[in-house]
mmCIF file of C-alpha atoms in Angstrom:
data_model
loop_
_atom_site.group_PDB
_atom_site.id
_atom_site.type_symbol
_atom_site.label_atom_id
_atom_site.label_comp_id
_atom_site.label_asym_id
_atom_site.label_seq_id
_atom_site.Cartn_x
_atom_site.Cartn_y
_atom_site.Cartn_z
ATOM 1 C CA MET A 25 107.192 136.136 4.962
ATOM 2 C CA THR A 26 106.402 135.775 8.630
ATOM 3 C CA ILE A 27 103.857 138.152 10.140
ATOM 4 C CA PHE A 28 104.022 138.176 13.935
ATOM 5 C CA ALA A 29 101.087 139.092 16.201
ATOM 6 C CA ASP A 30 103.182 141.772 17.953
ATOM 7 C CA GLY A 31 103.430 143.879 14.772
ATOM 8 C CA ASN A 32 106.837 142.647 13.585
ATOM 9 C CA LEU A 33 107.479 141.101 10.187
ATOM 10 C CA SER A 34 110.382 139.258 8.569
ATOM 11 C CA SER A 35 110.826 138.097 5.007
ATOM 12 C CA ILE A 36 113.186 135.925 3.005
ATOM 13 C CA GLN A 37 112.691 135.905 -0.767
ATOM 14 C CA SER A 38 114.194 133.742 -3.482
ATOM 15 C CA SER A 39 114.871 136.837 -5.610
ATOM 16 C CA GLN A 40 117.323 138.183 -3.035
ATOM 17 C CA PHE A 41 119.833 135.508 -4.100
ATOM 18 C CA SER A 42 119.473 135.978 -7.853
ATOM 19 C CA GLY A 43 119.991 139.656 -8.566
ATOM 20 C CA GLY A 44 116.691 140.876 -7.118
ATOM 21 C CA ALA A 45 115.865 144.549 -6.612
ATOM 22 C CA GLY A 46 117.793 146.733 -9.018
ATOM 23 C CA GLY A 47 119.870 143.767 -10.192
ATOM 24 C CA GLY A 48 121.617 143.579 -6.829
ATOM 25 C CA GLY A 49 121.311 141.234 -3.911
ATOM 26 C CA PHE A 50 119.681 142.041 -0.611
ATOM 27 C CA SER A 51 119.494 140.679 2.910
ATOM 28 C CA ASN A 52 116.501 139.266 4.722
ATOM 29 C CA GLN A 53 113.942 141.980 5.394
ATOM 30 C CA GLN A 54 112.918 143.079 8.878
ATOM 31 C CA GLY A 55 110.107 145.480 9.652
ATOM 32 C CA VAL A 56 106.751 146.279 11.167
ATOM 33 C CA TRP A 57 103.132 146.101 10.050
ATOM 34 C CA LYS A 58 99.746 147.541 10.971
ATOM 35 C CA ARG A 59 96.189 146.641 10.088
ATOM 36 C CA VAL A 60 94.559 149.049 7.636
ATOM 37 C CA GLY A 61 91.381 147.114 6.812
ATOM 38 C CA PRO A 62 89.396 144.001 7.775
ATOM 39 C CA ARG A 63 91.783 141.702 5.848
ATOM 40 C CA GLU A 64 94.511 144.142 4.858
ATOM 41 C CA ILE A 65 97.833 145.192 6.367
ATOM 42 C CA ARG A 66 100.553 147.660 5.417
ATOM 43 C CA ALA A 67 104.186 146.974 6.280
ATOM 44 C CA THR A 68 107.492 148.844 6.169
ATOM 45 C CA VAL A 69 110.709 146.831 5.982
ATOM 46 C CA LEU A 70 114.442 147.484 5.786
ATOM 47 C CA ASP A 71 117.219 145.429 4.238
ATOM 48 C CA LEU A 72 120.874 145.699 3.260
ATOM 49 C CA SER A 73 121.585 145.940 -0.471
ATOM 50 C CA TYR A 74 124.770 144.674 -2.074
ATOM 51 C CA ASP A 75 126.343 144.243 -5.505
ATOM 52 C CA PHE A 76 125.395 140.746 -6.601
ATOM 53 C CA GLU A 77 128.676 140.194 -8.478
ATOM 54 C CA THR A 78 131.207 141.620 -6.004
ATOM 55 C CA GLY A 79 129.355 141.497 -2.684
ATOM 56 C CA ASP A 80 130.127 145.194 -2.098
ATOM 57 C CA PHE A 81 127.679 147.017 0.190
ATOM 58 C CA LEU A 82 125.471 149.378 -1.846
ATOM 59 C CA GLY A 83 123.286 150.830 0.896
ATOM 60 C CA MET A 84 119.993 150.363 2.703
ATOM 61 C CA ALA A 85 116.601 149.738 1.175
ATOM 62 C CA VAL A 86 113.216 150.662 2.571
ATOM 63 C CA ALA A 87 110.107 149.036 1.137
ATOM 64 C CA SER A 88 106.368 149.345 1.694
ATOM 65 C CA TYR A 89 104.086 146.333 1.359
ATOM 66 C CA ASP A 90 100.317 146.367 0.920
ATOM 67 C CA LEU A 91 98.893 142.902 1.643
ATOM 68 C CA GLN A 92 95.306 141.698 1.185
ATOM 69 C CA PHE A 93 94.149 138.365 2.616
ATOM 70 C CA ASP A 94 91.298 136.155 1.436
ATOM 71 C CA LYS A 95 88.391 135.364 3.791
ATOM 72 C CA THR A 96 90.183 132.319 5.237
ATOM 73 C CA PHE A 97 93.544 134.106 5.655
ATOM 74 C CA ARG A 98 95.181 131.293 3.647
ATOM 75 C CA THR A 99 96.042 133.341 0.538
ATOM 76 C CA VAL A 100 97.612 136.780 0.342
ATOM 77 C CA THR A 101 98.086 139.064 -2.639
ATOM 78 C CA GLY A 102 100.328 142.047 -2.398
ATOM 79 C CA THR A 103 102.383 144.820 -3.848
ATOM 80 C CA VAL A 104 105.754 146.128 -2.781
ATOM 81 C CA GLU A 105 107.487 149.390 -3.652
ATOM 82 C CA GLY A 106 110.915 150.339 -2.431
ATOM 83 C CA LYS A 107 113.931 152.599 -2.684
ATOM 84 C CA ILE A 108 117.618 151.897 -2.159
ATOM 85 C CA TYR A 109 119.763 154.640 -0.609
ATOM 86 C CA SER A 110 123.538 155.076 -0.583
ATOM 87 C CA PRO A 111 125.538 154.215 2.545
ATOM 88 C CA GLY A 112 125.171 156.882 5.220
ATOM 89 C CA ILE A 113 121.612 157.849 4.213
ATOM 90 C CA ASP A 114 118.867 156.938 6.693
ATOM 91 C CA PRO A 115 116.272 155.193 4.487
ATOM 92 C CA LEU A 116 113.494 156.047 6.955
ATOM 93 C CA ASN A 117 114.419 159.752 6.910
ATOM 94 C CA PRO A 118 116.329 160.383 3.661
ATOM 95 C CA GLY A 119 115.615 164.111 3.541
ATOM 96 C CA ASP A 120 116.284 165.315 -0.012
ATOM 97 C CA ALA A 121 118.683 162.437 -0.829
ATOM 98 C CA GLU A 122 117.850 160.718 -4.109
ATOM 99 C CA PRO A 123 117.613 156.914 -4.084
ATOM 100 C CA ILE A 124 120.223 155.042 -6.114
ATOM 101 C CA ASP A 125 117.508 152.663 -7.324
ATOM 102 C CA GLU A 126 113.796 151.947 -6.999
ATOM 103 C CA PHE A 127 111.786 148.745 -7.361
ATOM 104 C CA SER A 128 108.233 147.413 -7.318
ATOM 105 C CA ASP A 129 106.525 144.050 -7.665
ATOM 106 C CA THR A 130 103.232 142.227 -7.225
ATOM 107 C CA PHE A 131 102.879 138.735 -5.798
ATOM 108 C CA GLU A 132 100.571 136.057 -4.431
ATOM 109 C CA ALA A 133 101.407 133.596 -1.673
ATOM 110 C CA GLN A 134 99.720 131.051 0.537
ATOM 111 C CA ARG A 135 99.894 130.236 4.200
ATOM 112 C CA VAL A 136 101.899 127.173 5.180
ATOM 113 C CA VAL A 137 99.938 124.837 7.437
ATOM 114 C CA VAL A 138 100.849 121.613 9.233
ATOM 115 C CA ASP A 139 99.615 118.462 7.502
ATOM 116 C CA THR A 140 97.561 116.699 10.171
ATOM 117 C CA SER A 141 96.408 113.877 7.883
ATOM 118 C CA THR A 142 99.271 111.550 8.855
ATOM 119 C CA ASP A 143 99.506 109.491 12.020
ATOM 120 C CA GLU A 144 101.588 110.713 14.925
ATOM 121 C CA GLU A 145 105.124 109.392 15.174
ATOM 122 C CA GLY A 146 105.195 105.858 16.572
ATOM 123 C CA ASP A 147 101.592 104.994 15.640
#
């Protein structure tokens, strides 16, 4: 997951290639986030959902993330809840359309940092 300072967010997850949400596959997620606490953000993302076996397009998913960071901003714990809608349904404004599937998960991750303990190239 990459959280950009301008309020954008993108995510690639290993589960998207192994029958993730609802047993289907899904694309990389793109979305936006906002701060809701001193070390907490909430994000909304969209992705394309497809049948993992056939590759057929199933629809669009919308998911909401709640992310809490530790005091050093090196570790994040979070929850995600989402819904997948049939083709032609706007997942951000589905009206009374029922989702074809729903999903949720909890997770923990850590920030990737550059290892500065090695010498510079050529030294």
